XYZ file of C-alpha atoms in Angstrom:
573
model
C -8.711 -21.904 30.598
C -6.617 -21.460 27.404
C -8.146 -25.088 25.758
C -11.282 -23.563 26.469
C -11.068 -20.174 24.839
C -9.024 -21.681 21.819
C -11.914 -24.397 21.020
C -14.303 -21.550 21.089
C -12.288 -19.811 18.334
C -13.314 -19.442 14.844
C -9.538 -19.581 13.543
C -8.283 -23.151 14.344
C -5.115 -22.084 13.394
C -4.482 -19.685 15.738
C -5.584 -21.846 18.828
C -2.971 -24.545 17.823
C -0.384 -21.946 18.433
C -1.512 -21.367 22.147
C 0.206 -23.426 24.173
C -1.350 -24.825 27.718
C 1.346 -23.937 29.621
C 0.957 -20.164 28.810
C -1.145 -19.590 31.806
C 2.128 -20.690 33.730
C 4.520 -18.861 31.387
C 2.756 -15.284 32.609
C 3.223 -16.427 36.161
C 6.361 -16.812 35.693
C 7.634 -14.070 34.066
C 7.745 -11.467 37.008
C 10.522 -13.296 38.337
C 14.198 -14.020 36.348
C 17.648 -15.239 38.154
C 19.529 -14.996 34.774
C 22.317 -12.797 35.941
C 22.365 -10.988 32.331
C 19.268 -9.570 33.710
C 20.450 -8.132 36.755
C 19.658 -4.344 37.285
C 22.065 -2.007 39.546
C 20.783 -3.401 42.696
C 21.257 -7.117 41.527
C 17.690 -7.983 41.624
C 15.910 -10.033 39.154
C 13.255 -8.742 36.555
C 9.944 -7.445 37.782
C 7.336 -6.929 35.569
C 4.824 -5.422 38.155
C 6.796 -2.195 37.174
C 8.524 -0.433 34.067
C 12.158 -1.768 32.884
C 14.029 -0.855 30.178
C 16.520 -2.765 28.363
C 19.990 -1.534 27.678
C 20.790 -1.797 23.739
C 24.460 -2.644 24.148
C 24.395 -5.290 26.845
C 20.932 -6.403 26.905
C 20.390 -6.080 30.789
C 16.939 -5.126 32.268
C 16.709 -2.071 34.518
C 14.011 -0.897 36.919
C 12.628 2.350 36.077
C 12.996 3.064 40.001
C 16.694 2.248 39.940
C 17.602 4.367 36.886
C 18.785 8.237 37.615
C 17.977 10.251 34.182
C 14.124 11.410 33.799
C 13.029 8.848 31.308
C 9.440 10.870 31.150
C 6.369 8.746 31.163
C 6.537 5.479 30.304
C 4.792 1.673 30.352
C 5.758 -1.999 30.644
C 6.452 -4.040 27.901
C 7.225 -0.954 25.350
C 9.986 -2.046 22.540
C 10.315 1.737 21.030
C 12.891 3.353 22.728
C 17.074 3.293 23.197
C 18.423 2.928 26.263
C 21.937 2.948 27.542
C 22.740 1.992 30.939
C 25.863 3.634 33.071
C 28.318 1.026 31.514
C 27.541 1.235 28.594
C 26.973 4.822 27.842
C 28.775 7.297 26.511
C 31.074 9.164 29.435
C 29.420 6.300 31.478
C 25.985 8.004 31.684
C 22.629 7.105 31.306
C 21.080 7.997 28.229
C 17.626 7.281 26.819
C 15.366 8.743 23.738
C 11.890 7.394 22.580
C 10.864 6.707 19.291
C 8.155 6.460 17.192
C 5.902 3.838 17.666
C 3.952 1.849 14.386
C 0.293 0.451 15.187
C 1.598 -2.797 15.512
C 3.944 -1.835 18.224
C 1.345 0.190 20.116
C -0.862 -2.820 19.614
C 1.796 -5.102 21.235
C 2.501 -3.200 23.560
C -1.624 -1.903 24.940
C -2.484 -6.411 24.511
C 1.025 -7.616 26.855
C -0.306 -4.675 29.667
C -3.977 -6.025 29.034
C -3.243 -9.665 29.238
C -0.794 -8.948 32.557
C -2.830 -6.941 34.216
C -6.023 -9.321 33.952
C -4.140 -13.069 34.396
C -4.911 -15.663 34.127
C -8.696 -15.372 33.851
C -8.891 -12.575 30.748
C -6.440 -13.284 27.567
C -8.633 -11.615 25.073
C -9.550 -8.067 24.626
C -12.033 -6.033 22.507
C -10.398 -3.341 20.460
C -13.509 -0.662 21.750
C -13.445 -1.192 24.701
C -9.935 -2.043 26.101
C -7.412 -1.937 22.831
C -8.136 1.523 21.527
C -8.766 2.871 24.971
C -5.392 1.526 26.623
C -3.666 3.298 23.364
C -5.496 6.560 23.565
C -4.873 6.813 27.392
C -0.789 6.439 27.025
C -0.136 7.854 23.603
C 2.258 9.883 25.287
C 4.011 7.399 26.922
C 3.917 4.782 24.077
C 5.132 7.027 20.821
C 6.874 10.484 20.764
C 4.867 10.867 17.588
C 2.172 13.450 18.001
C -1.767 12.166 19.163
C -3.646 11.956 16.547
C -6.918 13.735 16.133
C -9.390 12.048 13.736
C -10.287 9.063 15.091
C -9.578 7.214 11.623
C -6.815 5.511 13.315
C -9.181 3.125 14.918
C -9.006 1.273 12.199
C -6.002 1.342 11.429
C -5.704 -0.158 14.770
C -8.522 -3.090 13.321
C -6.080 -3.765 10.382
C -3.216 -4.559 12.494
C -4.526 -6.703 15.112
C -5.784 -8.702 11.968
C -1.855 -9.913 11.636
C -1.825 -13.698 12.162
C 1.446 -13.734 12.554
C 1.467 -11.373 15.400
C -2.106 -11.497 17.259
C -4.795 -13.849 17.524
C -8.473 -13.252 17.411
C -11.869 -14.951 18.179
C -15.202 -13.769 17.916
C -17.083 -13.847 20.799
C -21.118 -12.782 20.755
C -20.321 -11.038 17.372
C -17.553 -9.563 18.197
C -14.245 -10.195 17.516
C -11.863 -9.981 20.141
C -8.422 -10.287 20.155
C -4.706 -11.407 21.952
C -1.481 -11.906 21.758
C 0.038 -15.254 19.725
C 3.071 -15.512 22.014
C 2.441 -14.888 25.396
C 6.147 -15.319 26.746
C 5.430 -11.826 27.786
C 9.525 -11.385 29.680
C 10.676 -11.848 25.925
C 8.877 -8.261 24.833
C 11.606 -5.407 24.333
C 13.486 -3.912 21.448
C 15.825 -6.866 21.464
C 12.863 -9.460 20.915
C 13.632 -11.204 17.999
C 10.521 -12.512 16.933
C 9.364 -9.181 17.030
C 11.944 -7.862 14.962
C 11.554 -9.895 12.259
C 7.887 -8.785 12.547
C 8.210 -5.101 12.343
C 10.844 -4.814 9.993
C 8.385 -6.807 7.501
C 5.428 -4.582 8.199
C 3.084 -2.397 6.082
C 4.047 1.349 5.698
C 0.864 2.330 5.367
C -0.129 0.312 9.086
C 3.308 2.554 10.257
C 3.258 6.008 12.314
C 6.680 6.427 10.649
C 9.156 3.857 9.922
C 10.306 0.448 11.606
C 12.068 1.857 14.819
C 13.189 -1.593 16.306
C 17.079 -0.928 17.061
C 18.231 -4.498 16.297
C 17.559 -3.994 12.626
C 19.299 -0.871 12.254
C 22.028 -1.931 14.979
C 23.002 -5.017 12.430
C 23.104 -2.734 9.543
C 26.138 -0.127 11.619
C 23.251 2.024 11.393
C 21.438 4.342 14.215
C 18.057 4.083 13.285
C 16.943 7.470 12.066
C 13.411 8.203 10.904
C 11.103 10.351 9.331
C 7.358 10.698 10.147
C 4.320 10.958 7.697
C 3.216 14.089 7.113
C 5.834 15.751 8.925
C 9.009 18.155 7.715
C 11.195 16.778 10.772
C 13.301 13.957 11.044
C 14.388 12.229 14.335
C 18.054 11.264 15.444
C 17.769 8.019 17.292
C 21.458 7.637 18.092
C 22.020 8.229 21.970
C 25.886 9.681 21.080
C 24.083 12.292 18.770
C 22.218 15.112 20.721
C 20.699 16.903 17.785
C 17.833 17.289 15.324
C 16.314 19.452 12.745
C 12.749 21.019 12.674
C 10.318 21.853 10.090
C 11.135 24.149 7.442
C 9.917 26.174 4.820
C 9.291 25.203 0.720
C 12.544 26.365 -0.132
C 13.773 23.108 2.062
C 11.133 21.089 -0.002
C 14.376 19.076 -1.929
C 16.680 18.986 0.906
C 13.453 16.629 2.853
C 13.625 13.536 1.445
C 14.202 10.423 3.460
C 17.706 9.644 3.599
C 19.726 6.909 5.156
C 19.779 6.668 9.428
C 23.523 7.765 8.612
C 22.736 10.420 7.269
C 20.515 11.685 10.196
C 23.129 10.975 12.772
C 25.842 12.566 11.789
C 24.646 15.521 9.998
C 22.673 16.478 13.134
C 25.803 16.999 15.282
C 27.829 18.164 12.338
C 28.992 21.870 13.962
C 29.632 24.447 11.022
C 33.282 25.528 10.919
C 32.601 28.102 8.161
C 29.512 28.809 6.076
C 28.560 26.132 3.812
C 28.658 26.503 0.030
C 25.198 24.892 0.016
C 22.751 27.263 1.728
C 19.183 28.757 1.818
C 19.468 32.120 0.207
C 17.629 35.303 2.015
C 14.331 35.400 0.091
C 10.896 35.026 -0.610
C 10.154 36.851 2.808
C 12.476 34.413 4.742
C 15.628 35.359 6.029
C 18.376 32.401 7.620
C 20.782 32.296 9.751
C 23.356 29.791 10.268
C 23.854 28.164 13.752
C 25.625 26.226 16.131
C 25.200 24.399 19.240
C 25.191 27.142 22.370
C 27.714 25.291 25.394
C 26.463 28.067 27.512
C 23.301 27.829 27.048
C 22.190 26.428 30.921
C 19.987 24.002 29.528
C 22.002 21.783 27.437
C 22.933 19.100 29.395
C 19.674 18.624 30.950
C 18.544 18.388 26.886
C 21.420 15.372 26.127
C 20.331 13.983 28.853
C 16.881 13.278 28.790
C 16.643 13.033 24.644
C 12.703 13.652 25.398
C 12.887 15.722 21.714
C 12.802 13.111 19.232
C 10.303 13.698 17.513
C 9.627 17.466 18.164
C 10.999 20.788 17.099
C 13.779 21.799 18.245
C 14.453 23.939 21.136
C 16.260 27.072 19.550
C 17.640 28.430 22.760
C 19.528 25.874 22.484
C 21.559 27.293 19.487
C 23.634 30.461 18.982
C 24.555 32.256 15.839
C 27.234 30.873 13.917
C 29.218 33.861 13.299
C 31.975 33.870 10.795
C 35.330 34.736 11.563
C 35.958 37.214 8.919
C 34.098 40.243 7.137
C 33.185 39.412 3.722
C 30.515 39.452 1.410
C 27.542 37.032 2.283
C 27.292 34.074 0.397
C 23.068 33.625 1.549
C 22.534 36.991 1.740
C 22.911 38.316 -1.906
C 20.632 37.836 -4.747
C 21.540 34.757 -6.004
C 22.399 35.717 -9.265
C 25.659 38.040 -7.945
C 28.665 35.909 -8.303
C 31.348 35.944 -5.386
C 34.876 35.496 -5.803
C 36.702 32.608 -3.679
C 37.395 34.818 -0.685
C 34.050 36.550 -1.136
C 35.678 40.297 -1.839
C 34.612 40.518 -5.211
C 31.238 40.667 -6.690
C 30.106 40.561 -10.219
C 26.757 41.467 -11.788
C 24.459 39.944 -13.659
C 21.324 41.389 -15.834
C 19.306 43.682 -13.454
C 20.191 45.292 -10.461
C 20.906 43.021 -7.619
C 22.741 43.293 -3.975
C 24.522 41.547 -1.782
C 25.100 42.542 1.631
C 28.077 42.346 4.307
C 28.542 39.171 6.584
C 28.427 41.860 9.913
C 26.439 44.985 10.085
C 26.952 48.000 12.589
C 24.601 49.864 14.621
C 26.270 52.321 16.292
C 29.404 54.173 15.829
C 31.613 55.675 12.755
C 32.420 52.254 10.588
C 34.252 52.465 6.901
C 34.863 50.548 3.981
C 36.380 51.016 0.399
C 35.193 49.792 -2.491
C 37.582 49.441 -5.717
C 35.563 49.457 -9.637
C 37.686 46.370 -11.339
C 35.237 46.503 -14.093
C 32.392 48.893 -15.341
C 31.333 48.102 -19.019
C 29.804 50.575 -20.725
C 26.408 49.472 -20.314
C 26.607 48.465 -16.447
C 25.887 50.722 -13.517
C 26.396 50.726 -9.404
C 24.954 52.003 -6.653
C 26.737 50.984 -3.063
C 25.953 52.228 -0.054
C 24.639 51.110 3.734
C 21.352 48.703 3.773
C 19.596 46.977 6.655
C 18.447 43.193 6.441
C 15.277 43.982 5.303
C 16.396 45.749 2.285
C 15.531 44.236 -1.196
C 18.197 41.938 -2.513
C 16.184 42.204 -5.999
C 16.453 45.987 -6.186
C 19.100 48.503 -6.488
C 20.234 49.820 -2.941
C 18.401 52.738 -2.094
C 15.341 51.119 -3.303
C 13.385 51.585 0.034
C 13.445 53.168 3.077
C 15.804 50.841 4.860
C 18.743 51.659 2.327
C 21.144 54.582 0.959
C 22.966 54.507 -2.185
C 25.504 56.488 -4.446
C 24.954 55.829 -8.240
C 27.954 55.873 -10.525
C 26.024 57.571 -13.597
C 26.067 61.448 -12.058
C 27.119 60.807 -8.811
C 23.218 60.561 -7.882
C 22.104 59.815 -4.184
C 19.271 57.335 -3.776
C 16.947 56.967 -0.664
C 13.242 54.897 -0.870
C 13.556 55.346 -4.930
C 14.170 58.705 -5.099
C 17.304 60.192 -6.672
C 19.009 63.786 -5.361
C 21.991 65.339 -7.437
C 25.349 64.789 -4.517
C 28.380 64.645 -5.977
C 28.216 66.707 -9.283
C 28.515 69.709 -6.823
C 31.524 68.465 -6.035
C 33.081 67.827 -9.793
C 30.531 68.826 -12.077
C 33.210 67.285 -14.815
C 32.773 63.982 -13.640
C 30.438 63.766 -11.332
C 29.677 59.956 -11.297
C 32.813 57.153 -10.783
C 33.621 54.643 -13.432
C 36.540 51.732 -13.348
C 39.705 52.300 -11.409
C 38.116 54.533 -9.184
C 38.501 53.808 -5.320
C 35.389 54.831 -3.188
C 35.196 55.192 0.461
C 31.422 54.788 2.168
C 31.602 55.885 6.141
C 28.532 55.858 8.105
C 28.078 57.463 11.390
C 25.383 56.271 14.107
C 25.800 58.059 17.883
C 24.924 55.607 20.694
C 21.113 57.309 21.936
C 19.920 54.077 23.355
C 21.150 50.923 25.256
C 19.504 48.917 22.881
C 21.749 49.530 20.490
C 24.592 48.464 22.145
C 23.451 44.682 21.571
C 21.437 43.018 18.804
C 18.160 41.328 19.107
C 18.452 37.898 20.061
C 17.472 34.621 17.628
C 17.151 32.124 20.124
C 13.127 32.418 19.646
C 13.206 32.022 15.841
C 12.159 28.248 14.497
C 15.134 26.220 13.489
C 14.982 24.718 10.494
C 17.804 22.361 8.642
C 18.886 22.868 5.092
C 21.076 20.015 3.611
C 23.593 19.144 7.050
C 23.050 22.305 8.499
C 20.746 23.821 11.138
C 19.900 27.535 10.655
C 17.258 29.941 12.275
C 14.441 30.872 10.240
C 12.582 34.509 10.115
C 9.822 35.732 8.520
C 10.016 39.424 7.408
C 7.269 41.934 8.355
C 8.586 44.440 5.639
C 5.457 46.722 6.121
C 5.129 46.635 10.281
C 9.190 46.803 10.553
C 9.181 50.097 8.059
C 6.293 52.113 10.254
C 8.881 51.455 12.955
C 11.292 53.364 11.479
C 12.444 56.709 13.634
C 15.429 58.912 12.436
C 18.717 58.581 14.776
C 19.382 61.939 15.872
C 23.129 63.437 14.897
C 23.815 60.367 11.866
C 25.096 60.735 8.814
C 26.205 59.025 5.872
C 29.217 60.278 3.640
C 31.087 59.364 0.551
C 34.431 59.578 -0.856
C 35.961 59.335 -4.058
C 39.643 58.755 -4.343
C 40.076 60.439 -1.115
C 38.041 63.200 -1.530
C 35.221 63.632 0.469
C 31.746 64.109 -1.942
C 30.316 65.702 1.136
C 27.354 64.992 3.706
C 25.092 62.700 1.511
C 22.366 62.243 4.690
C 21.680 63.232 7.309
C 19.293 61.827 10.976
C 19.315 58.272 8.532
C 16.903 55.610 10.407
C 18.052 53.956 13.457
C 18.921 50.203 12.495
C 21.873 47.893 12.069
C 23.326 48.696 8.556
C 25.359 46.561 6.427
C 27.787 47.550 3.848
C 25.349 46.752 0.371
C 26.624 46.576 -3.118
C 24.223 46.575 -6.124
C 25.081 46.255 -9.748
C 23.439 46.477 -12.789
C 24.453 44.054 -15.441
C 28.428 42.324 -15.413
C 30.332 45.079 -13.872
C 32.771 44.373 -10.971
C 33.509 45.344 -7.995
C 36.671 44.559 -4.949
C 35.731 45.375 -1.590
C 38.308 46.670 1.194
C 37.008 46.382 4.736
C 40.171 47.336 6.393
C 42.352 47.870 8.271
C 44.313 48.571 5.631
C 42.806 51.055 2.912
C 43.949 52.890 -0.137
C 42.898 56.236 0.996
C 42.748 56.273 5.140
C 40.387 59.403 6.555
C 41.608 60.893 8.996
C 38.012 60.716 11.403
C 38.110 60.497 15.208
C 36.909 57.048 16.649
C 36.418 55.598 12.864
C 36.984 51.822 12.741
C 37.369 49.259 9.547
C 34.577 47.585 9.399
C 37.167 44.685 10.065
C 36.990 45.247 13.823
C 33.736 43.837 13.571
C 34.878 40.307 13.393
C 35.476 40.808 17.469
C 32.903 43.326 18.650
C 30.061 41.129 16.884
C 31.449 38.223 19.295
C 30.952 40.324 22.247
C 27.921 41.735 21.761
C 25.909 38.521 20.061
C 27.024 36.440 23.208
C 25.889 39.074 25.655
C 22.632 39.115 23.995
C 22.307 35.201 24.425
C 23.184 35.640 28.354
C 20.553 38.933 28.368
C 18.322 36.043 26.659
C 18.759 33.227 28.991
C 18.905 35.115 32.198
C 15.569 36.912 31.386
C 13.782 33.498 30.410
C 15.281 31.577 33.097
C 11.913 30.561 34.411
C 10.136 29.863 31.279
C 13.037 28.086 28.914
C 12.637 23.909 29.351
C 13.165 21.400 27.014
């Protein structure tokens, strides 16, 4: 049958390759006694059915006798990693598909074709069987998304043009087409014909890079990737469990390809303290650092099955990071601000800027003090409270969702618009200047149980800056500030060296407010957040904004429970 159809071919160099006894080879294939091929229950290869191949020792496994979820797959496919029970980590199954080129899906859609139709078919049309067979188990070939022009058809024609890999014959005008080697047992990500094939191949034939393990396995590496077209890249290592998502143009320089290293290990990296390299709060995009969530109920079910490559993350699978100490925010200033080493000391630069606390409060009485190091001549302040969505470009008490005392004439500022405060006090010197020590206390009575906990992130996009993972949120400045309702019974007061300036507002907006600094030009500023403060008041039930550092723990990881428990039935991975 196989003399026949290679005399009929118009490339005599691809029917010498065709051997006679290929018919036979096929036959025999479905059946193996090399004990290196043994699954679990010690039976030899079947090729009627799915198997996988383990990447450490090589042995095939029926899909039927392995316990994770694997998700769909087909026979003969050479893009995945798989790790059997002895030879994965904690002695578990693990196993993650990749991303599949054309000449792997082609490989793959011709060694089901020419099975499935032995030994009378060996060639296939790429209309009707090729392209077909490919668009029917996309899903189960490639983790890479389908594709919706139909311009990959031919694509698909390019490939199967490969001499090396397929052969082809034209039949009644038509060219039709089948596999060179037909040793069809010998297909799998340890094939090393086929390795030397796909790490030689085209880009431009690829869905993303050359996936095949062997290559990278040589190199020590783990075989990360990155798709075309696409802001995510995928973590192909079985002992790493994590990947990034797509991101926004501020990310645009942290994107570029880097090493398979690089992808598995930064992925698992878990922040210990916020990096010095970090997306800054701006442009309408707010960040927040996080870190994998151990309670979250879904994580193991998520290492397990490694069905993400390739797709965005899951962010209930994350938690805010939360940092273990109040200080100024590094990401959530105006970039210009410089922060000393311990982040208590801000200096200004040029026009007004801000930077906000690390933890906000959002009900209670909270304090801080603030101490002028430096206030040149020229330079001005106004600190105060501020919400998130406050502008970092502005002064505080630029907008509605901050308040502010000025140090020329003691002026209050609310949504732009300055009241005299202080000068009744001490009409001599009504404003503060350097050396003085100012005390900002804020007081928000508990109304509403949904203040006792904040809003949860877990349905925000992740996105990854540089090694680190971090929610991302868009701000809806104009919807969030028609939301805003006065708290009944809050207020907002200042003090100067002790002295109490008086009742600066009064029924402020309900919100979480942070303690906000804002200079103007290269003054200088120390912050005190307690417990310990120059001038203590002597307020019922007023905390340092210090005691934050615990309560935030509390409440942020009873909002992820509130979160999980009330999507129980909808969460998956």
């Amino acid at each position: 049958m196989i003399d026949n159809i290679c005399s009929n071919s118009n490339d005599s160099s691809s029917s010498s390759t065709l051997l006679p006894s290929s018919v036979h080879q096929i036959a025999q294939t479905s059946k193996s006694n090399d004990l290196n091929e043994q699954c679990y229950c010690l039976k030899s290869r079947n090729l009627d059915e799915a198997e996988l191949q383990c990447c450490v020792c090589a042995r095939w496994f029926h899909k039927n006798c392995i316990d994770i979820d694997t998700g769909p797959i087909v026979r003969f496919m050479v893009t995945y990693q798989f790790f059997c029970k002895n030879c994965g980590q904690n002695r578990l199954e693990s196993f993650s598909k990749k991303q599949a080129s054309f000449h792997q899906l082609c490989l793959t859609a011709l060694a089901n074709l020419v099975y499935d139709n032995r030994p009378n078919r060996l060639f296939f049309s790429r209309e009707r069987d090729i392209i077909p067979f490919i668009d029917k188990y996309w899903e189960a070939l490639t983790c890479a998304p389908r594709r919706v022009k139909v311009t990959w058809h031919a694509t698909v024609t390019r490939t199967l043009s490969r001499e090396e890999v397929f052969v082809t014959k034209n039949e009644n005008g038509e060219n039709i087409y089948s596999l060179r080697d037909l040793s069809l047992e010998k297909i799998g990500p340890f094939n090393e014909n086929f390795k030397t094939i796909t790490s030689s191949s085209s880009s431009k034939h690829a869905l993303g890079e050359s996936t095949s393990f062997i290559n990278n396995f040589q190199n020590g590496s783990s075989g990360g990737m990155v798709k075309r077209g696409s802001k995510r890249k995928v973590n192909d290592s079985a002992s790493q469990n994590f990947s990034s998502a797509s991101s926004s143009n501020q990310f645009a320089n942290s994107k570029k390809r880097g090493g398979p290293n690089d992808l598995s290990r930064l992925e698992k990296m878990v922040p210990t303290c916020f990096p010095l390299e970090h997306p800054f709060n701006k442009d309408g995009y707010r960040y927040y650092l996080v870190e994998p969530d151990p309670n979250s109920p879904l994580r193991q079910k998520f290492e397990e099955t490694e069905l993400w490559a390739g797709k965005p993350l899951p962010g209930h699978l994350y938690r805010i990071f939360l940092e273990n100490k109040c200080a100024l925010s590094l990401h959530d200033r105006a970039p210009q601000l410089k922060l000393s080493d311990d982040r208590m000391i801000v200096t200004g630069e040029k026009g007004y800027s801000m930077v906000r606390a690390t933890h906000g409060v959002s009900h209670g009485m909270w304090y801080f003090e603030v101490t002028i190091q430096e206030k040149p001549d020229n330079s001005a302040l106004r600190i105060g409270w501020a919400q998130k969505l406050a502008n970092l470009q502005a002064p505080c008490g630029y907008d509605k969702f901050s308040y502010s005392w000025r140090s020329r004439k003691g002026t209050k500022f609310h949504d732009s618009i300055g009241k005299t405060y202080s000068k009744l006090i001490d009409a001599e010197n009504s404003g503060f200047t350097q050396g003085d020590v100012l005390g900002f206390l804020i007081h928000l009575p508990l109304l509403e149980k949904s203040q006792l906990v904040p809003k949860s992130c877990k349905n925000m996009t992740l996105v990854k800056f540089k090694n680190h993972l971090y929610y991302e949120e868009k701000d809806n400045f104009s919807g969030e500030e028609k939301k805003l309702k006065p708290l009944t019974g809050s207020s907002i007061e200042f003090y100067k060296n002790g002295v109490s300036q008086g009742i600066a507002y009064c029924d402020i907006f309900k919100g979480t407010y942070y303690p906000a600094i804002s200079i103007y030009k290269n003054a200088t500023v120390a912050v005190n957040f307690g417990p310990n403060f120059k001038f203590p008041i002597a307020k019922e039930n007023c905390k340092p904004i210090s005691d934050l550092e615990f309560n935030s723990i509390v409440e942020n990881s009873l909002s992820d429970l509130i979160y999980h428990v009330s999507n129980e039935n909808t969460l998956d991975v």
